[in-house]
């Protein structure tokens, strides 16, 4: 084979002239190669050797390969031979680029200009020359709308002159019907394969981001993405639309014929995956540093609003934020929900339906849609369609809770629910009865989507792995946000909430870390919201509170003297579990469910940066009587009464489980004062104990307990149902303290989360691209690759 022979010459330090076409053509003239062949023929060691020993040869190879792509784009690739050359150059560049990026001395290479490659063609002055990166990106975008190569030709007969690639309006060649485009082209698997290879190259160009360490400096924009999403790219709109529509229109089930996917290879799926990955990378944009890209325009006849402000320079973010037609929202939401639910589709025939693997990319895409387009967020919450997103997320959270390699998936699922929970409509939608029986490893219950959410959260907290502990604040914040709207909790969910309170209010847990008492505050707020605003339908919860009244009395009488604090800390020394699983009557799990499994040993995972604490992640809003929200001035939050002592989640405890100590260490640290670690003091306990919001519950117990006891004595009752019947008809009107205002903690964009999303997204892309393994074994800096 020609290529392998030329590689050896290539590595020898003899520079080869750029004009020696016969030599360079060997690299791309091969007829039937695949990208996998190129990876096998061009080993990593050889690329690095050329980079070190004959840099001029590597530079020339890159110039020549880009030049071939530019020529292909100019000519329109009419012959089979030209197409083959374009694809081979594409594969070769995909192979080589990561090795250019990993070496800081080479990183600027593609942004240097090539003599003679003027912006206007012709041999004008070099000032006008385009950087190699720009020529490459523009050629790839042209090639993505190249008739008979990546799109269907509109010419009727062969007699017509071939379409001039520069005169075609690529908006007529959008790849799939959907947003802003009504016509669905005939599927053509050759076009799909060619698009996939070109998108793989784009993704590789964008991956320079993987070779820079994480930084909180959000001005760190990716020059490749920046140019690609700028007005310099004349195909930006049709390409954005093509990527979005290809993803949202994809239906993996095909024609509903079981096992269909085993008979026919699906050429669309690799394209959809690639499109989803390119799309989320182009949308990597820190919205906290800019004015929100979302605009409230009036509805116009076009798919995008044409209303000022112009929004960000990144056109993809701009277009995304300006989609506004109901039918477009419907198309996007239905598509994302269909794909997210795909792993849940249980059929009676195992393996009869195709399972997709790119749910993490879809979750990032859904997050971006809600974050950049507030109208889309409101559309999602307007009907119970939001539950079609909620149920798959709860399924993933429950399924991944024991798996250390899926911590990132747990975080993004929780972030999305936190974002949704800031809107009143989300809480209201949760009251819809839950009837879809997706087999999940949770207790059987009859109730609403709110019950499902609480039961899954309880399962994560009591039986997830310890690296999830930093998410507890977030999980309980979501429950607090929805609690004022929950009309009727099931007995199972009510017991789960009380079990959490019981676990979190043990003296050992309260005294062993500086922020643990926040969890008790959150739970008390949940009970207060339900009692004050939804007492009538919640006799199950009221009954559970009465049964567990000793927990509230113990909290009210929490000891604050040094001796009791020390005793409390000793109490749990013996058992390593942070939360007891006993006395949580779990009952039988749903039929057909499998227990959540830990990661297989040796599974690869990528590290994540720490996420901001809940106080940075959210801002408080107060709900007024007419339902509108007003933002509260950030004052010293009632949740960190410790003032300037280590505030919630400061130094000692990184918020994301990345560097957190093991449970054993943390227990040792929390009680060891000699090592200069934080230790609980009587003043500290007093400072927050005095703020525990127990008044409402104490009043409820004061009124109802004697009445319930009287019924039991009078009627000799031990039967729950009679007591529940009494509580259903009871009322506390006029007996409770004046209702407190409802506080919602809304997610707010911040550069910490933007950086988290960047590392998470690239980690997913790194691990998912294994055939060929584009970045494997290169010196990635954005995250570490770890084995479980």
GROMACS .gro file of C-alpha atoms in nm, residues 200-456:
model
  257
  200UNK     CA    1  -1.595   1.410   1.266
  201UNK     CA    2  -1.323   1.635   1.123
  202UNK     CA    3  -1.508   1.946   1.247
  203UNK     CA    4  -1.536   1.797   1.594
  204UNK     CA    5  -1.164   1.720   1.586
  205UNK     CA    6  -1.088   2.083   1.487
  206UNK     CA    7  -1.301   2.207   1.779
  207UNK     CA    8  -1.129   1.967   2.020
  208UNK     CA    9  -0.835   2.201   2.073
  209UNK     CA   10  -1.032   2.290   2.390
  210UNK     CA   11  -0.937   1.948   2.534
  211UNK     CA   12  -0.569   2.040   2.537
  212UNK     CA   13  -0.603   2.347   2.761
  213UNK     CA   14  -0.642   2.308   3.138
  214UNK     CA   15  -0.978   2.415   3.285
  215UNK     CA   16  -0.982   2.783   3.372
  216UNK     CA   17  -1.248   2.999   3.524
  217UNK     CA   18  -1.165   3.268   3.270
  218UNK     CA   19  -1.464   3.260   3.042
  219UNK     CA   20  -1.303   3.488   2.785
  220UNK     CA   21  -1.118   3.174   2.686
  221UNK     CA   22  -1.315   3.123   2.365
  222UNK     CA   23  -1.230   2.842   2.126
  223UNK     CA   24  -1.097   3.013   1.808
  224UNK     CA   25  -1.220   2.728   1.586
  225UNK     CA   26  -1.576   2.747   1.716
  226UNK     CA   27  -1.566   3.125   1.716
  227UNK     CA   28  -1.477   3.144   1.347
  228UNK     CA   29  -1.710   2.860   1.248
  229UNK     CA   30  -2.009   3.027   1.418
  230UNK     CA   31  -1.933   3.375   1.282
  231UNK     CA   32  -2.074   3.559   0.981
  232UNK     CA   33  -1.766   3.442   0.786
  233UNK     CA   34  -1.941   3.106   0.754
  234UNK     CA   35  -2.204   3.164   0.486
  235UNK     CA   36  -2.363   2.827   0.566
  236UNK     CA   37  -2.408   2.897   0.938
  237UNK     CA   38  -2.789   2.907   0.932
  238UNK     CA   39  -2.857   2.604   0.709
  239UNK     CA   40  -2.591   2.408   0.895
  240UNK     CA   41  -2.731   2.492   1.239
  241UNK     CA   42  -3.077   2.398   1.113
  242UNK     CA   43  -2.953   2.076   0.951
  243UNK     CA   44  -2.779   1.960   1.269
  244UNK     CA   45  -3.075   2.043   1.494
  245UNK     CA   46  -3.332   1.884   1.259
  246UNK     CA   47  -3.129   1.569   1.197
  247UNK     CA   48  -3.108   1.512   1.573
  248UNK     CA   49  -3.469   1.598   1.658
  249UNK     CA   50  -3.624   1.409   1.365
  250UNK     CA   51  -3.436   1.085   1.429
  251UNK     CA   52  -3.649   0.787   1.522
  252UNK     CA   53  -3.434   0.490   1.622
  253UNK     CA   54  -3.727   0.251   1.630
  254UNK     CA   55  -3.749   0.270   1.252
  255UNK     CA   56  -4.063   0.123   1.110
  256UNK     CA   57  -4.167  -0.048   1.427
  257UNK     CA   58  -4.062  -0.389   1.299
  258UNK     CA   59  -3.896  -0.575   1.587
  259UNK     CA   60  -3.532  -0.665   1.528
  260UNK     CA   61  -3.529  -0.440   1.220
  261UNK     CA   62  -3.212  -0.275   1.344
  262UNK     CA   63  -3.029  -0.608   1.345
  263UNK     CA   64  -3.097  -0.664   0.975
  264UNK     CA   65  -3.021  -0.321   0.840
  265UNK     CA   66  -2.728  -0.115   0.946
  266UNK     CA   67  -2.857   0.228   1.044
  267UNK     CA   68  -2.652   0.492   0.863
  268UNK     CA   69  -2.848   0.770   1.025
  269UNK     CA   70  -2.746   0.695   1.383
  270UNK     CA   71  -2.372   0.773   1.349
  271UNK     CA   72  -2.469   1.096   1.171
  272UNK     CA   73  -2.716   1.188   1.446
  273UNK     CA   74  -2.454   1.125   1.716
  274UNK     CA   75  -2.194   1.329   1.533
  275UNK     CA   76  -2.448   1.608   1.471
  276UNK     CA   77  -2.546   1.615   1.840
  277UNK     CA   78  -2.181   1.638   1.945
  278UNK     CA   79  -2.094   1.914   1.697
  279UNK     CA   80  -2.406   2.103   1.799
  280UNK     CA   81  -2.336   2.105   2.173
  281UNK     CA   82  -1.974   2.208   2.116
  282UNK     CA   83  -2.077   2.505   1.899
  283UNK     CA   84  -2.317   2.607   2.177
  284UNK     CA   85  -2.044   2.608   2.444
  285UNK     CA   86  -2.099   2.965   2.549
  286UNK     CA   87  -2.089   3.124   2.893
  287UNK     CA   88  -2.419   3.306   2.921
  288UNK     CA   89  -2.335   3.447   3.264
  289UNK     CA   90  -2.083   3.693   3.124
  290UNK     CA   91  -2.310   3.837   2.857
  291UNK     CA   92  -2.652   3.980   2.856
  292UNK     CA   93  -2.883   3.685   2.819
  293UNK     CA   94  -2.899   3.584   2.453
  294UNK     CA   95  -3.269   3.520   2.493
  295UNK     CA   96  -3.491   3.784   2.339
  296UNK     CA   97  -3.864   3.838   2.359
  297UNK     CA   98  -3.952   3.921   2.003
  298UNK     CA   99  -4.292   3.923   1.851
  299UNK     CA  100  -4.383   3.635   1.629
  300UNK     CA  101  -4.276   3.697   1.274
  301UNK     CA  102  -4.311   3.484   0.966
  302UNK     CA  103  -3.958   3.349   0.988
  303UNK     CA  104  -3.822   3.069   1.204
  304UNK     CA  105  -3.600   3.311   1.394
  305UNK     CA  106  -3.701   3.638   1.555
  306UNK     CA  107  -3.557   3.942   1.380
  307UNK     CA  108  -3.579   4.159   1.683
  308UNK     CA  109  -3.294   4.343   1.854
  309UNK     CA  110  -3.082   4.299   2.058
  310UNK     CA  111  -2.864   4.110   1.813
  311UNK     CA  112  -2.744   3.879   2.089
  312UNK     CA  113  -2.409   3.702   2.096
  313UNK     CA  114  -2.160   3.691   1.807
  314UNK     CA  115  -2.184   3.314   1.810
  315UNK     CA  116  -2.452   3.267   1.542
  316UNK     CA  117  -2.545   2.918   1.660
  317UNK     CA  118  -2.626   3.050   2.009
  318UNK     CA  119  -2.802   3.344   1.847
  319UNK     CA  120  -3.019   3.124   1.622
  320UNK     CA  121  -3.099   2.889   1.907
  321UNK     CA  122  -3.211   3.174   2.128
  322UNK     CA  123  -3.437   3.314   1.855
  323UNK     CA  124  -3.643   3.009   1.765
  324UNK     CA  125  -3.997   3.100   1.869
  325UNK     CA  126  -4.266   2.924   1.667
  326UNK     CA  127  -4.485   2.682   1.862
  327UNK     CA  128  -4.456   2.413   1.594
  328UNK     CA  129  -4.076   2.438   1.605
  329UNK     CA  130  -4.077   2.404   1.985
  330UNK     CA  131  -4.313   2.109   1.956
  331UNK     CA  132  -4.086   1.939   1.700
  332UNK     CA  133  -3.775   1.989   1.919
  333UNK     CA  134  -3.941   1.881   2.244
  334UNK     CA  135  -4.105   1.572   2.089
  335UNK     CA  136  -3.775   1.472   1.929
  336UNK     CA  137  -3.567   1.510   2.244
  337UNK     CA  138  -3.831   1.333   2.457
  338UNK     CA  139  -3.856   1.046   2.205
  339UNK     CA  140  -3.479   0.994   2.210
  340UNK     CA  141  -3.440   1.030   2.588
  341UNK     CA  142  -3.719   0.776   2.644
  342UNK     CA  143  -3.562   0.528   2.403
  343UNK     CA  144  -3.355   0.341   2.664
  344UNK     CA  145  -3.672   0.303   2.871
  345UNK     CA  146  -3.880   0.148   2.597
  346UNK     CA  147  -3.941  -0.194   2.738
  347UNK     CA  148  -4.063  -0.447   2.491
  348UNK     CA  149  -4.148  -0.808   2.551
  349UNK     CA  150  -3.877  -0.912   2.306
  350UNK     CA  151  -3.529  -0.846   2.448
  351UNK     CA  152  -3.306  -0.645   2.210
  352UNK     CA  153  -3.592  -0.603   1.965
  353UNK     CA  154  -3.567  -0.225   1.970
  354UNK     CA  155  -3.251  -0.030   1.899
  355UNK     CA  156  -3.102   0.137   2.207
  356UNK     CA  157  -2.931   0.469   2.148
  357UNK     CA  158  -2.622   0.565   2.347
  358UNK     CA  159  -2.613   0.945   2.314
  359UNK     CA  160  -2.851   1.046   2.594
  360UNK     CA  161  -2.580   1.253   2.767
  361UNK     CA  162  -2.533   1.470   2.457
  362UNK     CA  163  -2.912   1.510   2.439
  363UNK     CA  164  -2.926   1.625   2.801
  364UNK     CA  165  -2.658   1.888   2.732
  365UNK     CA  166  -2.855   2.000   2.424
  366UNK     CA  167  -3.178   2.021   2.626
  367UNK     CA  168  -2.996   2.222   2.894
  368UNK     CA  169  -2.864   2.467   2.632
  369UNK     CA  170  -3.211   2.506   2.480
  370UNK     CA  171  -3.367   2.592   2.818
  371UNK     CA  172  -3.075   2.812   2.926
  372UNK     CA  173  -3.049   3.017   2.603
  373UNK     CA  174  -3.414   3.028   2.499
  374UNK     CA  175  -3.653   3.120   2.780
  375UNK     CA  176  -3.951   3.091   2.546
  376UNK     CA  177  -3.862   2.729   2.490
  377UNK     CA  178  -3.840   2.675   2.867
  378UNK     CA  179  -4.189   2.822   2.913
  379UNK     CA  180  -4.321   2.612   2.625
  380UNK     CA  181  -4.183   2.295   2.786
  381UNK     CA  182  -4.357   2.378   3.114
  382UNK     CA  183  -4.683   2.488   2.952
  383UNK     CA  184  -4.820   2.136   2.919
  384UNK     CA  185  -4.757   1.802   3.081
  385UNK     CA  186  -4.510   1.725   2.799
  386UNK     CA  187  -4.240   1.827   3.047
  387UNK     CA  188  -4.308   1.495   3.221
  388UNK     CA  189  -4.180   1.315   2.908
  389UNK     CA  190  -3.842   1.474   2.989
  390UNK     CA  191  -3.871   1.429   3.367
  391UNK     CA  192  -3.937   1.053   3.367
  392UNK     CA  193  -3.629   0.960   3.156
  393UNK     CA  194  -3.411   1.190   3.370
  394UNK     CA  195  -3.535   1.023   3.690
  395UNK     CA  196  -3.475   0.686   3.526
  396UNK     CA  197  -3.112   0.777   3.442
  397UNK     CA  198  -3.053   0.923   3.789
  398UNK     CA  199  -3.185   0.613   3.960
  399UNK     CA  200  -3.000   0.380   3.727
  400UNK     CA  201  -2.663   0.559   3.757
  401UNK     CA  202  -2.671   0.623   4.132
  402UNK     CA  203  -2.429   0.342   4.224
  403UNK     CA  204  -2.197   0.388   3.925
  404UNK     CA  205  -1.886   0.601   3.990
  405UNK     CA  206  -1.820   0.642   3.618
  406UNK     CA  207  -2.154   0.821   3.572
  407UNK     CA  208  -2.119   1.103   3.825
  408UNK     CA  209  -2.137   1.354   3.538
  409UNK     CA  210  -2.470   1.212   3.420
  410UNK     CA  211  -2.606   1.244   3.777
  411UNK     CA  212  -2.500   1.610   3.788
  412UNK     CA  213  -2.651   1.715   3.457
  413UNK     CA  214  -2.979   1.538   3.536
  414UNK     CA  215  -2.999   1.722   3.868
  415UNK     CA  216  -2.900   2.057   3.709
  416UNK     CA  217  -3.182   2.028   3.455
  417UNK     CA  218  -3.436   1.952   3.729
  418UNK     CA  219  -3.303   2.245   3.935
  419UNK     CA  220  -3.350   2.477   3.635
  420UNK     CA  221  -3.706   2.350   3.576
  421UNK     CA  222  -3.797   2.365   3.946
  422UNK     CA  223  -3.742   2.741   3.952
  423UNK     CA  224  -4.068   2.778   3.755
  424UNK     CA  225  -4.403   2.744   3.931
  425UNK     CA  226  -4.549   2.543   3.642
  426UNK     CA  227  -4.307   2.259   3.702
  427UNK     CA  228  -4.439   2.203   4.054
  428UNK     CA  229  -4.798   2.218   3.926
  429UNK     CA  230  -4.728   1.962   3.648
  430UNK     CA  231  -4.589   1.714   3.902
  431UNK     CA  232  -4.942   1.658   4.037
  432UNK     CA  233  -5.030   1.451   3.731
  433UNK     CA  234  -5.082   1.085   3.826
  434UNK     CA  235  -4.789   0.859   3.737
  435UNK     CA  236  -4.920   0.564   3.542
  436UNK     CA  237  -4.640   0.476   3.300
  437UNK     CA  238  -4.475   0.182   3.462
  438UNK     CA  239  -4.112   0.207   3.361
  439UNK     CA  240  -3.938  -0.075   3.550
  440UNK     CA  241  -3.725   0.105   3.809
  441UNK     CA  242  -3.548  -0.020   4.115
  442UNK     CA  243  -3.772   0.173   4.356
  443UNK     CA  244  -4.059   0.071   4.586
  444UNK     CA  245  -4.397   0.020   4.425
  445UNK     CA  246  -4.630   0.315   4.490
  446UNK     CA  247  -4.953   0.464   4.363
  447UNK     CA  248  -4.935   0.836   4.318
  448UNK     CA  249  -4.818   1.130   4.112
  449UNK     CA  250  -4.498   1.235   3.934
  450UNK     CA  251  -4.410   1.427   4.254
  451UNK     CA  252  -4.410   1.098   4.445
  452UNK     CA  253  -4.186   0.945   4.180
  453UNK     CA  254  -3.940   1.236   4.210
  454UNK     CA  255  -3.925   1.217   4.591
  455UNK     CA  256  -3.888   0.838   4.596
  456UNK     CA  257  -3.603   0.847   4.340
   0.00000   0.00000   0.00000
